[in-house]
PDB file of C-alpha atoms in Angstrom:
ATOM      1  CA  UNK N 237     109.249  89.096-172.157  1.00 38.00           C
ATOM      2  CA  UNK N 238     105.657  90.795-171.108  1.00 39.00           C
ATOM      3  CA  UNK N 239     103.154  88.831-169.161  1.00 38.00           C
ATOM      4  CA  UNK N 240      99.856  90.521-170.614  1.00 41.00           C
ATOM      5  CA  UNK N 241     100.472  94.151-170.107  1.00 42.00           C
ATOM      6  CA  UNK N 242     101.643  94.138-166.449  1.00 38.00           C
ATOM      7  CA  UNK N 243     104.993  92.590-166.243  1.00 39.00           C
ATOM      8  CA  UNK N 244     108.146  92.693-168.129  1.00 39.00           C
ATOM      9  CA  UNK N 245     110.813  89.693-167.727  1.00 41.00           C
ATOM     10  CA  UNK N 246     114.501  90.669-168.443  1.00 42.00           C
ATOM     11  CA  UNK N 247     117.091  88.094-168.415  1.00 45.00           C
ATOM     12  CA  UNK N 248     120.633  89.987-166.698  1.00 47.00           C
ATOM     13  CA  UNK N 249     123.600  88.187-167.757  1.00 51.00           C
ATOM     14  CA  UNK N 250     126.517  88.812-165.143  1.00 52.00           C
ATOM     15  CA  UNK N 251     130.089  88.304-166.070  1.00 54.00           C
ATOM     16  CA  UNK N 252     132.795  87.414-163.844  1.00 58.00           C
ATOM     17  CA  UNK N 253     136.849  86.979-164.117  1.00 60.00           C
ATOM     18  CA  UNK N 254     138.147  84.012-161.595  1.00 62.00           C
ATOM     19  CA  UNK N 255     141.413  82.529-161.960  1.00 62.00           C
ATOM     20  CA  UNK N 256     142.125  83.430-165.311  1.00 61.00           C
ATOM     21  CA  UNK N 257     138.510  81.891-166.771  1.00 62.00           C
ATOM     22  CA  UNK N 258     135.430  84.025-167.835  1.00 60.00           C
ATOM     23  CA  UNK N 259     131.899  82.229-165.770  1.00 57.00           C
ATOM     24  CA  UNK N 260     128.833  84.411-166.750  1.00 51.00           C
ATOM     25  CA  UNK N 261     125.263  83.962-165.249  1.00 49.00           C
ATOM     26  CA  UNK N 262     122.040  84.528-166.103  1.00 45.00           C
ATOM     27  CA  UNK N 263     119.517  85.474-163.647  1.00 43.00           C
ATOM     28  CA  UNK N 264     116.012  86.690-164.672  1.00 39.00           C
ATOM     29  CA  UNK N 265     114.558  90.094-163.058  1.00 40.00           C
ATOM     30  CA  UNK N 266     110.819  91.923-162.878  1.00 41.00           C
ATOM     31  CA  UNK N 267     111.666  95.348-164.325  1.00 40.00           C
ATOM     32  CA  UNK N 268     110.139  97.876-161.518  1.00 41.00           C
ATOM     33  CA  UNK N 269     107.417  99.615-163.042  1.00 40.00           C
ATOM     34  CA  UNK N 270     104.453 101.071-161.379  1.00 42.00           C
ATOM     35  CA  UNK N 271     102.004  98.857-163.598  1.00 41.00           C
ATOM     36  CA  UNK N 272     102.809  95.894-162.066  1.00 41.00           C
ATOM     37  CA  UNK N 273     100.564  94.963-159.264  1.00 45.00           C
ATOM     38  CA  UNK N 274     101.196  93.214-156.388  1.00 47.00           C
ATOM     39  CA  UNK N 275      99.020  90.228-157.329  1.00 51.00           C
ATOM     40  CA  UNK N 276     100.373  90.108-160.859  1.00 49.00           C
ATOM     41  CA  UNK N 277     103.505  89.942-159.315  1.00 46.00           C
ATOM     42  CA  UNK N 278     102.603  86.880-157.162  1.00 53.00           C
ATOM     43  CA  UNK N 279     101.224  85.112-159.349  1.00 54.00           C
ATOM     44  CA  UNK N 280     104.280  85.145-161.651  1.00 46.00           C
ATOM     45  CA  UNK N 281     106.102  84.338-158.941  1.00 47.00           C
ATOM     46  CA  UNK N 282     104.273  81.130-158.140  1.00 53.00           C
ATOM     47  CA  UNK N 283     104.379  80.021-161.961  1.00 50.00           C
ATOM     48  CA  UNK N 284     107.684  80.536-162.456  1.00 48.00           C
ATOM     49  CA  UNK N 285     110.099  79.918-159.925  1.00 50.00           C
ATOM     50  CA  UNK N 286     113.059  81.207-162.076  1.00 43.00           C
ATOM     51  CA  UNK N 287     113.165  84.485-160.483  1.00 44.00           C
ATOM     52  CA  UNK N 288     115.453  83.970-157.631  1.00 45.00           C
ATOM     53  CA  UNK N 289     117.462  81.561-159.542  1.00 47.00           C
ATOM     54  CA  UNK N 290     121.256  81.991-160.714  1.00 46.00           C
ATOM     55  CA  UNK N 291     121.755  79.929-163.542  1.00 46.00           C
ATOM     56  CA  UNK N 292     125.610  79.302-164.199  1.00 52.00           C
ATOM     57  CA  UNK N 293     126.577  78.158-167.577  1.00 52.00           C
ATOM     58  CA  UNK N 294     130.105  76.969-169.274  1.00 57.00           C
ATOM     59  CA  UNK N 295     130.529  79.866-172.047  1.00 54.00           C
ATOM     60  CA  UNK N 296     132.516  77.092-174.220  1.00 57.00           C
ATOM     61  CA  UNK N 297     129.871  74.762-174.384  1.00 61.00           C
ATOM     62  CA  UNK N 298     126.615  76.889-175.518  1.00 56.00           C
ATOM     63  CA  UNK N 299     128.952  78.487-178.187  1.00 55.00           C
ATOM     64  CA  UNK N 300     129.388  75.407-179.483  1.00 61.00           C
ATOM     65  CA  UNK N 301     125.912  75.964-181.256  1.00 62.00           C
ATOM     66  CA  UNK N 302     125.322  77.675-184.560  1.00 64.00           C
ATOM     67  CA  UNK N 303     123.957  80.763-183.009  1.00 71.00           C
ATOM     68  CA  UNK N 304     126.481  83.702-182.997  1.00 76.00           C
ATOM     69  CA  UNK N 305     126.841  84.662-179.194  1.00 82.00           C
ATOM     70  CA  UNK N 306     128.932  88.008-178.673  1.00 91.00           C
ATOM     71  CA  UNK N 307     130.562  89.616-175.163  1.00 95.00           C
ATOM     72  CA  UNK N 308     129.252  93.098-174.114  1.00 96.00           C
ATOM     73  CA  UNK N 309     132.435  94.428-172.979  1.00 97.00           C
ATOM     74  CA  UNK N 310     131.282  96.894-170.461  1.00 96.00           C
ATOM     75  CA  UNK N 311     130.201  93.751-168.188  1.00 94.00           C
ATOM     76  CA  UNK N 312     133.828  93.168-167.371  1.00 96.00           C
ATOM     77  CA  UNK N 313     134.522  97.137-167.102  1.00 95.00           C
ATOM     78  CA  UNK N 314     136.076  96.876-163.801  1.00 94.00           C
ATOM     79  CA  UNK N 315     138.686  93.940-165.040  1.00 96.00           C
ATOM     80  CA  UNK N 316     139.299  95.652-168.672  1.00 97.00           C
ATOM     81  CA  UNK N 317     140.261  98.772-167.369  1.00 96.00           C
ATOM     82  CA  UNK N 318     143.090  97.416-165.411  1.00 96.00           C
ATOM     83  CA  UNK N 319     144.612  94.979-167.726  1.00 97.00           C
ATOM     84  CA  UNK N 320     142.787  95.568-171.764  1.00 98.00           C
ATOM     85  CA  UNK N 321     145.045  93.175-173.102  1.00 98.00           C
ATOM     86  CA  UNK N 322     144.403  89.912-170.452  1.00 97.00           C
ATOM     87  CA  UNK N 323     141.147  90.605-170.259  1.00 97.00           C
ATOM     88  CA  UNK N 324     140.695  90.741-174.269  1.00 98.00           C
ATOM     89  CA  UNK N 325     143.045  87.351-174.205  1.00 97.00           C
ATOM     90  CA  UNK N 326     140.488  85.625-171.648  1.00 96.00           C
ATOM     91  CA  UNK N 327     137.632  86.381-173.686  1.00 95.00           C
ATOM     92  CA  UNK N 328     139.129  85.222-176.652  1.00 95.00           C
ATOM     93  CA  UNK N 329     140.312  82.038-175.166  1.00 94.00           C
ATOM     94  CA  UNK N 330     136.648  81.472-173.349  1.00 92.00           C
ATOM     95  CA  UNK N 331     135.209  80.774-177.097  1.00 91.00           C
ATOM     96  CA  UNK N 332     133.677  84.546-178.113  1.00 93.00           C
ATOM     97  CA  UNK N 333     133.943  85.644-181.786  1.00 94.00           C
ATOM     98  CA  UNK N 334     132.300  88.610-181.363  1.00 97.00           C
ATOM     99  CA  UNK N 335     132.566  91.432-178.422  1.00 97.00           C
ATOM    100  CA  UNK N 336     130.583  94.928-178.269  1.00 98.00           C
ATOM    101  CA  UNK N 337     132.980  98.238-177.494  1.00 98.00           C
ATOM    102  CA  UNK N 338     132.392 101.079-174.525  1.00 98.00           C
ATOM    103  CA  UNK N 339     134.877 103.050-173.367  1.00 97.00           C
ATOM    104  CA  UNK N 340     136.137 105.206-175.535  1.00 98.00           C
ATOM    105  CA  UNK N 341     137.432 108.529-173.811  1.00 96.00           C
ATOM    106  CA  UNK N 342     137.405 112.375-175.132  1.00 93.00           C
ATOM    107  CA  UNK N 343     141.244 111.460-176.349  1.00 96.00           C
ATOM    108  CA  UNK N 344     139.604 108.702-178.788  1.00 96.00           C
ATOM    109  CA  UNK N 345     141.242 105.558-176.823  1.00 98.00           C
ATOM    110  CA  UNK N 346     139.915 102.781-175.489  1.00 98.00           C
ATOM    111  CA  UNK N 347     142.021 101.905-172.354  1.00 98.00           C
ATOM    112  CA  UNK N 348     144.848 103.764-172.591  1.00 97.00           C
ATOM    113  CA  UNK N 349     144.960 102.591-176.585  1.00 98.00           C
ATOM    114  CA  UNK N 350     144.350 104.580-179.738  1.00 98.00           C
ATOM    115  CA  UNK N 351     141.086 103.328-181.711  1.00 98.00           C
ATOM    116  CA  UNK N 352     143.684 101.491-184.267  1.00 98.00           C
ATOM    117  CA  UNK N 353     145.757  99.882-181.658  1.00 99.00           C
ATOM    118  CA  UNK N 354     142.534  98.649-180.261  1.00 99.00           C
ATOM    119  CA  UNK N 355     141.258  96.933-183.279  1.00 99.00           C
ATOM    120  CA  UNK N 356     144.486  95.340-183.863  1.00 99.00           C
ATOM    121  CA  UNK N 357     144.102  93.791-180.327  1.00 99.00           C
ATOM    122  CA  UNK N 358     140.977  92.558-181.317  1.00 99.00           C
ATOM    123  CA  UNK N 359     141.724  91.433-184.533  1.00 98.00           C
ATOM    124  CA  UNK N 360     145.284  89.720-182.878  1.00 98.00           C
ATOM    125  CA  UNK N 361     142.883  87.361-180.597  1.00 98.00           C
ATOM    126  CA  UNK N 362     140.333  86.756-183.459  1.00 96.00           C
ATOM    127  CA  UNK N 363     137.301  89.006-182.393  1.00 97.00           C
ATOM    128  CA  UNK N 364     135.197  91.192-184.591  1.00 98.00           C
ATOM    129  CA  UNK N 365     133.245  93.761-183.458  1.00 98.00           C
ATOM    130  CA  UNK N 366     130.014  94.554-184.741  1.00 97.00           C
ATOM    131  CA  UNK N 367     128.598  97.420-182.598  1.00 98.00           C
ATOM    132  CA  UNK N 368     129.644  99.865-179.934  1.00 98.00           C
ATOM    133  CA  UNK N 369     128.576 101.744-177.101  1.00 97.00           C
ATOM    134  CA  UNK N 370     128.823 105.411-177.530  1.00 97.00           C
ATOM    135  CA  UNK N 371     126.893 108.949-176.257  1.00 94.00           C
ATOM    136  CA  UNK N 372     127.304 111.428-178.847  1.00 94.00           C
ATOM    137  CA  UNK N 373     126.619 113.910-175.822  1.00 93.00           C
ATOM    138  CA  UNK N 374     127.231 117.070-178.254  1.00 90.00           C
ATOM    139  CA  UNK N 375     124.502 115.892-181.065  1.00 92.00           C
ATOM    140  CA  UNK N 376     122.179 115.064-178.146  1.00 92.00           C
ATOM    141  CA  UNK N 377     122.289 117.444-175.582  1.00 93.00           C
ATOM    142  CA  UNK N 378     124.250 120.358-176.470  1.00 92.00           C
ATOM    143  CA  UNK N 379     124.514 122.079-180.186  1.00 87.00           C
ATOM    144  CA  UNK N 380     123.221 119.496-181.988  1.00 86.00           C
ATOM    145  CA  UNK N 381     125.916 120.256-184.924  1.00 89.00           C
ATOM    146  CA  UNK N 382     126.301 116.376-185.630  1.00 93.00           C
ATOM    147  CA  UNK N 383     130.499 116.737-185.639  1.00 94.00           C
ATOM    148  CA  UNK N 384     130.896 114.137-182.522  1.00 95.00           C
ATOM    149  CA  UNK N 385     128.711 111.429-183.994  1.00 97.00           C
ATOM    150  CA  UNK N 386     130.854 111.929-187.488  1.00 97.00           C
ATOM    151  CA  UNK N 387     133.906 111.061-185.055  1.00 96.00           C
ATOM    152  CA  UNK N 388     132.450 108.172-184.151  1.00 98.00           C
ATOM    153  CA  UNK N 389     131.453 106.981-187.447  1.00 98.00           C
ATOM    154  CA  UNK N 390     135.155 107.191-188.026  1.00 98.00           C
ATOM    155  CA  UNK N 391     135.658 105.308-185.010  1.00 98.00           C
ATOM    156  CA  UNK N 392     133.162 102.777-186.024  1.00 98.00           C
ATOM    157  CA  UNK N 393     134.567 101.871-189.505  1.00 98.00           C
ATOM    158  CA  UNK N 394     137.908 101.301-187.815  1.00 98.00           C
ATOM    159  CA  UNK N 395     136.419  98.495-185.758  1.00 99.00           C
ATOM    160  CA  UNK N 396     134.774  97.396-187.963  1.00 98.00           C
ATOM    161  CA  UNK N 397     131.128  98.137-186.502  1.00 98.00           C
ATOM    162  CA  UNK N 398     127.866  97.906-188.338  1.00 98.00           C
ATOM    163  CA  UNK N 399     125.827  99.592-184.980  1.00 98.00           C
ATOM    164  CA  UNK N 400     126.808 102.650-183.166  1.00 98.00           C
ATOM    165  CA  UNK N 401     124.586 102.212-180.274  1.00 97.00           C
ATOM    166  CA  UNK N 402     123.292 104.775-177.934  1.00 96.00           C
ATOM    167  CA  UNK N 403     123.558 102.815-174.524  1.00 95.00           C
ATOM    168  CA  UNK N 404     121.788 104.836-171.681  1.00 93.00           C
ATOM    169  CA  UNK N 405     120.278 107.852-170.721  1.00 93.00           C
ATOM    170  CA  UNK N 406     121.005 109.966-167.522  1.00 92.00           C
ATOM    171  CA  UNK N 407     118.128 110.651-165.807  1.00 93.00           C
ATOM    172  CA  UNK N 408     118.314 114.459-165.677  1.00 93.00           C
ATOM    173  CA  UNK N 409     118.020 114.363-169.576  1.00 93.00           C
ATOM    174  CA  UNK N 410     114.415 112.158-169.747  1.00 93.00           C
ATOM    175  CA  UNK N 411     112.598 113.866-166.775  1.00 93.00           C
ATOM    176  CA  UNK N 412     109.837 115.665-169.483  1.00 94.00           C
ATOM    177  CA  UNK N 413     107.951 115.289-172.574  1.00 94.00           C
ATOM    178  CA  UNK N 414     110.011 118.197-173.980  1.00 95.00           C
ATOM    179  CA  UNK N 415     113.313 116.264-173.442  1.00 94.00           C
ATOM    180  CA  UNK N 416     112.213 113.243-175.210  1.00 93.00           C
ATOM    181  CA  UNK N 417     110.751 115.469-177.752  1.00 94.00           C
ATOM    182  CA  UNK N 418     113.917 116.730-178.430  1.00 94.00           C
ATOM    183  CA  UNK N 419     115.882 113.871-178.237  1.00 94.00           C
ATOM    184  CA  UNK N 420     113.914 112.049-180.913  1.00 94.00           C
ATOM    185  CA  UNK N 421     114.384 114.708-182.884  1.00 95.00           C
ATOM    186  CA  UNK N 422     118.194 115.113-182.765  1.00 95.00           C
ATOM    187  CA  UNK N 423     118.216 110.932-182.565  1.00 95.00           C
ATOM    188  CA  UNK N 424     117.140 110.725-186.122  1.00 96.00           C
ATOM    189  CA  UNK N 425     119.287 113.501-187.140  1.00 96.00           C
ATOM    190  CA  UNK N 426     122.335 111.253-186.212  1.00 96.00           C
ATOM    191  CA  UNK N 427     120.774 108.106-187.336  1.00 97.00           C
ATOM    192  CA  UNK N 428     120.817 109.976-190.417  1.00 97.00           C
ATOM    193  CA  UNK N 429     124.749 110.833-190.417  1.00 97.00           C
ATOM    194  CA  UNK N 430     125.331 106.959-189.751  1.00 97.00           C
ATOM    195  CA  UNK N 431     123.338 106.226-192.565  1.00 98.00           C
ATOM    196  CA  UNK N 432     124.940 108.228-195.123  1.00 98.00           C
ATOM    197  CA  UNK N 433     128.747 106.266-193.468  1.00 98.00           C
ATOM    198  CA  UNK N 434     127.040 102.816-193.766  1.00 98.00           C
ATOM    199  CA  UNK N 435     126.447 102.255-190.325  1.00 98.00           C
ATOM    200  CA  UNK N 436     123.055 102.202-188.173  1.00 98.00           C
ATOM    201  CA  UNK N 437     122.081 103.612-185.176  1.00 97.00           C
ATOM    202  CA  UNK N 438     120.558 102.041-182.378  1.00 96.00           C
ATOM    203  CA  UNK N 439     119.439 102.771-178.899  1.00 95.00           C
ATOM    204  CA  UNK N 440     119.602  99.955-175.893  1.00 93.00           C
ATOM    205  CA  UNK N 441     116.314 100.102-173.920  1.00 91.00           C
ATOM    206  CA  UNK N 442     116.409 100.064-170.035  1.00 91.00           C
ATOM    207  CA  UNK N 443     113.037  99.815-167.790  1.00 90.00           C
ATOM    208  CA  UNK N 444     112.702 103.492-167.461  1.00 90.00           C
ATOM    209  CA  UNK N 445     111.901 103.576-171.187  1.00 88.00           C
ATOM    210  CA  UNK N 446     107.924 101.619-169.790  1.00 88.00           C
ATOM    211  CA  UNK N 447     107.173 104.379-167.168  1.00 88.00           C
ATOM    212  CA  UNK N 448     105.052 107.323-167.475  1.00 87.00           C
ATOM    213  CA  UNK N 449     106.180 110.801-167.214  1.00 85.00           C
TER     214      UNK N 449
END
């Protein structure tokens, strides 16, 4: 949410494992950019209130509703890579339908599983999965060639994905105009390899995306 053109609201959902039941919470941030001025900042402050509040909410009862509410799996990335199969279980059991993937390693598993076996874990607790987080680090940053994000495409259709999402960007590759250049570039190239495998590409935004360079 922007507030003119000075601040930017983000809502942070935070998930936590306790006692066998998944509790997530919402709490609502100012992304840190240099445009945002101290009495901007007050002022928002004052109106809202919501800032410094942590809102808990019972994950069973708001998916009760029609709206399809899915589990970004890297939120529980310290509990999934200890025990992939529980944690999958709890998530299934807390009322999710849909989850979105991260993890996969240069040996194609998620986990300590093989893409397949994965699916069939999600598919086994009733969970689709209709994007993923992966850095095709090879079409990005290094020959450009395309092969790795082909690999994931595979990956994708196993799981059954309709994104393969881009999810962040270290800083020492976005420090200049010539990087971004470049990226965009090679971004489109592979958003043109999903295409032509029936899946889209997308990118997930952080704050750094709003400040000047």
């Amino acid at each position: 949410m922007k507030l003119g053109n000075k601040i930017f609201l983000s809502p942070l959902l935070r998930y936590t494992l306790k006692d066998g039941n998944l509790y997530f919470f919402i709490n609502f941030i100012l992304l840190k950019t240099k445009y945002i001025t101290m009495n901007a900042r007050r002022n928002f402050l004052k109106q809202s209130g919501i800032l410094t509040a942590g809102l808990a909410f019972n994950p069973t009862e708001l998916l009760k509703g029609q709206t399809k509410i899915g589990l970004q799996l890297y939120t529980l990335r310290e509990d999934i890579a200890k025990d992939v199969k529980g944690v999958i279980k709890i998530v299934a059991a807390a009322g999710y339908k849909e989850v979105e993937t991260f993890g996969l390693s240069k040996e194609q598993q998620f986990f300590g599983l093989s893409v397949k076996a994965f699916g069939q874990l999600l598919k086994d607790n009733g969970l689709i999965s209709p994007s993923g987080h992966y850095l095709p680090a090879e079409m990005l940053f290094e020959n450009g060639n395309g092969d790795d994000v082909k690999k994931l495409c595979d990956v994708g259709h196993t799981l059954g994905h309709q994104y393969i999402v881009i999810p962040h960007l270290e800083e020492r590759r976005r420090k200049t105009i010539e990087q971004y250049k470049t990226l965009a570039e090679r971004i489109n190239k592979a958003g043109e390899i999903c295409k032509k495998a029936n899946l889209q590409l997308a990118y997930h935004n952080h704050d750094f995306e709003f400040l000047e360079i």
